[in-house]
Coordinates of C-alpha atoms and ligand atoms in Angstrom, one line a residue:
M100 CA -23.2 -99.4 51.0
S101 CA -26.6 -101.1 51.1
I102 CA -26.3 -104.5 52.7
T103 CA -27.8 -107.7 51.5
G104 CA -27.5 -110.6 53.9
R105 CA -28.9 -114.1 53.8
F106 CA -29.8 -117.3 55.6
A107 CA -29.0 -120.4 53.7
P108 CA -30.3 -123.5 55.5
S109 CA -29.9 -127.0 54.2
P110 CA -33.2 -128.8 54.2
T111 CA -31.9 -131.9 56.0
G112 CA -34.5 -131.9 58.9
S113 CA -36.5 -129.5 61.0
L114 CA -35.0 -126.1 61.9
H115 CA -32.3 -126.8 64.4
F116 CA -31.4 -124.5 67.4
G117 CA -28.0 -123.9 65.8
S118 CA -29.6 -122.9 62.5
L119 CA -32.1 -120.6 64.3
V120 CA -29.1 -118.8 65.9
A121 CA -27.7 -118.4 62.4
A122 CA -31.0 -117.2 61.1
V123 CA -31.5 -114.7 63.9
G124 CA -27.8 -113.5 63.7
S125 CA -27.9 -112.9 59.9
W126 CA -31.3 -111.2 60.2
L127 CA -30.0 -108.9 62.9
F128 CA -26.9 -107.8 61.0
A129 CA -28.9 -107.2 57.8
R130 CA -31.8 -105.4 59.5
A131 CA -29.6 -103.3 61.8
A132 CA -28.0 -101.9 58.6
R133 CA -31.5 -101.4 57.1
G134 CA -30.4 -104.0 54.5
R135 CA -32.2 -106.8 52.7
W136 CA -32.3 -110.3 54.1
L137 CA -32.8 -113.2 51.7
V138 CA -33.4 -116.9 52.3
R139 CA -31.9 -119.6 50.1
I140 CA -32.5 -123.3 50.5
E141 CA -29.3 -125.3 49.9
D142 CA -30.8 -128.5 48.6
L143 CA -28.0 -129.8 46.4
D144 CA -27.0 -132.7 48.5
T145 CA -30.0 -134.8 47.5
A146 CA -28.9 -137.8 49.6
R147 CA -29.3 -135.7 52.7
V148 CA -32.4 -133.7 51.8
V149 CA -35.4 -134.6 53.9
A150 CA -38.7 -134.2 52.0
G151 CA -40.9 -131.5 53.5
S152 CA -38.1 -130.0 55.6
A153 CA -37.7 -126.9 53.4
E154 CA -41.3 -126.0 54.0
E155 CA -41.0 -126.7 57.7
I156 CA -38.0 -124.4 58.0
L157 CA -39.8 -121.6 56.2
A158 CA -42.8 -122.1 58.4
A159 CA -40.6 -121.9 61.5
L160 CA -38.9 -118.7 60.3
R161 CA -42.4 -117.2 59.9
L162 CA -43.4 -118.3 63.3
Y163 CA -40.3 -116.6 64.8
G164 CA -41.2 -113.4 63.1
L165 CA -38.2 -113.6 60.7
K166 CA -39.5 -112.1 57.4
W167 CA -37.3 -112.4 54.4
D168 CA -37.2 -110.2 51.3
G169 CA -38.1 -111.5 47.8
D170 CA -38.6 -115.1 46.7
V171 CA -36.9 -118.0 48.4
V172 CA -34.2 -119.4 46.1
L173 CA -33.7 -123.2 45.7
Q174 CA -30.3 -124.2 44.6
A175 CA -31.7 -127.3 42.8
T176 CA -33.1 -124.9 40.2
R177 CA -29.8 -123.2 39.5
T178 CA -27.7 -125.8 37.8
R179 CA -27.1 -123.6 34.8
L180 CA -25.3 -121.0 36.9
Y181 CA -23.0 -123.7 38.4
E182 CA -22.2 -125.1 35.0
E183 CA -21.3 -121.6 33.7
A184 CA -19.0 -121.1 36.7
L185 CA -17.3 -124.4 36.1
A186 CA -16.8 -123.5 32.5
T187 CA -15.2 -120.2 33.5
L188 CA -12.8 -121.9 35.9
S189 CA -11.9 -124.6 33.4
A190 CA -11.2 -122.1 30.7
K191 CA -8.7 -120.5 33.0
G192 CA -7.0 -123.9 33.6
L193 CA -8.1 -123.8 37.3
T194 CA -9.9 -127.2 37.4
Y195 CA -8.9 -130.8 36.8
E196 CA -10.6 -134.2 37.0
C197 CA -9.7 -136.3 40.0
A198 CA -9.9 -140.1 40.3
C199 CA -9.3 -140.3 44.0
S200 CA -11.9 -141.6 46.4
R201 CA -12.1 -140.3 50.0
A202 CA -10.2 -143.4 51.1
D203 CA -7.5 -142.8 48.6
V204 CA -7.1 -139.2 49.9
Q205 CA -7.1 -140.4 53.4
R206 CA -4.4 -143.0 52.7
A207 CA -2.2 -140.6 50.8
A208 CA -2.6 -137.7 53.3
S209 CA -2.3 -140.0 56.4
A210 CA -4.6 -137.5 58.3
Q211 CA -6.1 -138.6 61.5
Y212 CA -9.3 -136.6 61.1
E213 CA -11.4 -135.9 58.0
E214 CA -11.3 -132.1 58.6
E215 CA -7.5 -132.3 58.4
L216 CA -7.5 -134.0 55.1
V217 CA -5.3 -132.0 52.7
Y218 CA -5.5 -133.3 49.2
P219 CA -2.0 -134.2 48.2
G220 CA -2.5 -133.3 44.5
T221 CA -2.4 -136.9 43.2
C222 CA -4.4 -136.1 40.0
R223 CA -3.1 -132.6 39.5
D224 CA -1.0 -133.6 36.5
G225 CA -3.3 -136.2 35.0
L226 CA -5.3 -139.3 35.8
N227 CA -2.6 -141.8 34.9
G228 CA -5.2 -144.1 33.3
R229 CA -7.5 -144.0 36.3
V230 CA -11.2 -143.1 35.9
A231 CA -12.4 -139.6 36.7
R232 CA -14.8 -139.2 39.7
S233 CA -14.9 -135.6 40.7
I234 CA -13.6 -132.2 39.6
R235 CA -11.3 -130.2 41.7
F236 CA -10.3 -126.5 41.9
R237 CA -6.6 -125.8 41.7
A238 CA -6.1 -123.8 44.8
S239 CA -3.1 -121.6 45.6
E240 CA -1.2 -122.5 48.8
E241 CA -0.9 -118.8 49.7
P242 CA -2.7 -117.9 52.9
I243 CA -5.9 -115.8 52.5
F244 CA -6.7 -112.9 54.8
F245 CA -10.1 -111.6 55.7
D246 CA -11.5 -109.4 58.4
D247 CA -14.4 -111.2 60.2
L248 CA -17.0 -108.8 61.6
I249 CA -17.1 -110.7 64.8
R250 CA -13.8 -112.5 65.1
G251 CA -11.5 -109.9 63.7
P252 CA -8.6 -110.4 61.2
I253 CA -8.2 -114.1 60.1
E254 CA -5.5 -115.8 58.1
Q255 CA -6.5 -119.1 56.6
T256 CA -5.4 -121.5 53.9
T257 CA -7.6 -123.4 51.5
G258 CA -6.3 -126.8 52.6
G259 CA -5.3 -127.9 49.1
D260 CA -7.2 -128.4 45.9
F261 CA -10.8 -129.0 46.7
V262 CA -13.8 -130.7 45.1
I263 CA -16.3 -128.4 43.2
K264 CA -18.2 -131.2 41.5
R265 CA -18.6 -134.4 43.5
A266 CA -18.2 -138.0 42.5
D267 CA -22.0 -138.5 42.8
G268 CA -22.5 -135.7 40.2
A269 CA -23.7 -133.1 42.8
W270 CA -22.4 -129.6 42.8
A271 CA -20.2 -129.1 45.8
Y272 CA -21.3 -126.6 48.5
Q273 CA -18.2 -124.4 48.1
L274 CA -18.9 -123.7 44.4
A275 CA -22.7 -123.3 44.7
V276 CA -22.5 -121.0 47.7
V277 CA -20.1 -118.7 46.0
V278 CA -22.0 -118.6 42.8
D279 CA -25.3 -118.0 44.5
D280 CA -24.0 -115.4 46.9
A281 CA -22.6 -113.4 43.9
D282 CA -25.7 -113.9 41.8
Q283 CA -28.0 -112.8 44.6
G284 CA -25.9 -109.7 45.3
I285 CA -25.1 -110.9 48.8
N286 CA -22.4 -108.7 50.4
Q287 CA -22.7 -109.8 54.0
V288 CA -22.5 -113.5 55.0
V289 CA -23.3 -114.1 58.7
R290 CA -23.4 -117.8 59.6
G291 CA -22.4 -120.5 62.1
G292 CA -18.9 -120.8 63.4
D293 CA -18.7 -124.3 61.9
L294 CA -18.3 -122.7 58.5
L295 CA -15.4 -120.4 59.4
G296 CA -13.0 -123.0 57.9
S297 CA -14.7 -122.8 54.5
T298 CA -14.1 -119.1 54.1
A299 CA -10.7 -119.2 52.5
R300 CA -12.0 -121.7 49.8
Q301 CA -14.9 -119.5 49.1
I302 CA -12.7 -116.3 48.8
A303 CA -10.4 -118.2 46.5
L304 CA -13.3 -119.2 44.2
Q305 CA -14.7 -115.6 44.3
S306 CA -11.4 -114.2 43.1
A307 CA -11.0 -116.8 40.4
L308 CA -14.5 -116.1 39.2
G309 CA -14.0 -112.3 39.3
F310 CA -16.6 -111.8 42.1
S311 CA -16.1 -109.5 44.9
S312 CA -16.0 -111.1 48.4
P313 CA -18.8 -110.4 50.9
Q314 CA -18.1 -109.3 54.4
Y315 CA -18.0 -112.3 56.7
A316 CA -19.2 -112.7 60.3
H317 CA -19.0 -116.1 62.0
L318 CA -21.3 -116.5 64.9
P319 CA -20.4 -118.6 68.0
L320 CA -20.9 -122.3 67.5
V321 CA -23.7 -123.7 69.7
V322 CA -22.4 -126.6 71.7
G323 CA -24.1 -129.0 74.1
A324 CA -23.2 -129.4 77.8
D325 CA -20.4 -131.8 76.7
G326 CA -18.8 -129.1 74.6
M327 CA -19.6 -130.9 71.4
K328 CA -21.5 -129.4 68.5
L329 CA -25.2 -129.8 69.1
G330 CA -26.3 -133.1 67.7
K331 CA -29.3 -133.4 65.4
R332 CA -31.6 -134.7 68.1
E333 CA -30.3 -132.4 70.9
G334 CA -30.8 -129.2 68.9
A335 CA -34.0 -130.2 67.1
L336 CA -36.8 -127.8 67.4
S337 CA -40.2 -129.2 66.7
L338 CA -42.5 -126.7 65.2
P339 CA -44.1 -125.2 68.3
A340 CA -46.9 -123.8 66.2
L341 CA -49.6 -123.7 68.9
D342 CA -47.4 -122.8 71.8
P343 CA -46.6 -119.1 72.0
P344 CA -44.6 -119.4 75.2
R345 CA -42.2 -121.9 73.6
V346 CA -41.8 -119.7 70.5
R347 CA -41.0 -116.8 72.9
D348 CA -38.5 -118.8 74.9
T349 CA -36.8 -120.4 72.0
L350 CA -36.4 -117.1 70.2
R351 CA -35.0 -115.4 73.3
D352 CA -32.7 -118.4 73.9
A353 CA -31.4 -118.0 70.3
L354 CA -30.7 -114.3 70.9
M355 CA -29.1 -115.1 74.3
A356 CA -26.7 -117.4 72.5
L357 CA -25.5 -114.3 70.7
G358 CA -25.3 -112.4 74.0
I359 CA -28.5 -110.4 73.5
D360 CA -31.0 -110.5 76.4
A361 CA -34.0 -109.4 74.5
E362 CA -37.4 -108.6 76.1
G363 CA -40.9 -109.2 74.9
E364 CA -43.6 -111.8 74.4
Q365 CA -44.5 -111.7 70.7
P366 CA -41.7 -112.5 68.2
R367 CA -42.0 -109.0 66.7
E368 CA -41.5 -107.3 70.1
I369 CA -38.6 -109.6 70.9
L370 CA -36.9 -108.9 67.6
D371 CA -37.4 -105.2 67.9
S372 CA -35.9 -105.3 71.4
A373 CA -33.0 -107.3 70.0
L374 CA -32.4 -104.9 67.2
E375 CA -32.2 -102.0 69.7
L376 CA -29.8 -103.9 71.9
F377 CA -27.7 -105.0 68.9
A378 CA -27.3 -101.4 67.8
R379 CA -25.8 -100.5 71.1
S380 CA -23.5 -103.5 71.8
R381 CA -21.2 -105.9 70.2
L382 CA -22.1 -109.5 69.7
T383 CA -20.3 -112.0 71.8
A384 CA -17.0 -112.8 70.2
R385 CA -16.9 -116.2 71.9
T386 CA -16.2 -119.1 69.5
T387 CA -18.7 -121.4 71.3
V388 CA -21.8 -121.0 73.4
V389 CA -23.4 -123.7 75.4
H390 CA -27.0 -124.5 74.6
N391 CA -28.8 -124.1 77.8
P392 CA -32.5 -123.8 77.2
A393 CA -34.2 -121.7 79.8
K394 CA -36.7 -123.5 81.9
R395 CA -39.2 -120.7 82.2
L396 CA -42.4 -122.6 81.8
Ligands
LIG314 N1 -26.3 -124.6 54.0 C1 -25.3 -124.4 55.0 C2 -25.7 -125.0 56.3 O1 -26.9 -125.2 56.5 C3 -25.0 -122.9 55.3 C4 -24.2 -122.3 54.2 C5 -23.7 -120.9 54.5 O2 -24.3 -120.2 55.3 O3 -22.7 -120.5 53.8 O4 -24.9 -125.4 57.1

């Protein structure tokens, strides 16, 4: 099978160390299989998009020697595809309008944390005179199984009916990512461990839309010394355009986060060394790695 992988950053700021790890990890998996590696800019959440950051992320990828195939795809230009997918799901009776705000769901679900919010199905059978805000996918409660290339067999539930078109009119990440991965022929999704919990929802949408599911691999989540996900500031990488030693160290640190101690000075050399090591070893199966930038300078 020929592999097509991808890196799908959200342009919400400069390339972050955690995203560089995802970029390098997905690049390695695709290139080690002599596959294609595509880049897609996930710019649907316009409130979070930072002007100029897509260009900055692409410039950073070039600087780190990560060459992509084909043209960069911008989600903002692909509304028609998402509309078609919504129409397909609706024709199958798999969507409904929902009037609940986040606060309503929180109250009804009495969850302590946002990630634990399971939609209790308030609008499943109608709006009862309330005004529609979002559109939800009618998800089955059956667990979903998949075999993660790094983490092994996983059983996961979708966590209830989830939003595919948001109250602000934006297409939800879950729908867009599934539609784009299928449209771009992506059959290998390698990404940060923070997205592991989205996988069942994406597989549920793929099967409802008649798409085959890609292979998944969830990389370790990069955390700070305090064990928390790297904050925006902590992980921010300014574009070290004129500073080859920093490019080298940052790239080697990103590979080190994956358990690959690559050698070399130039990005090309470092990536070649990483590919060779990757072919001979398994990536770290740890769920988190601590960001510990080398002080080599
Ligand atoms: N755009 C998402 C992010 O930057 C990644 C989506 C994915 O890899 O599925 O977190």
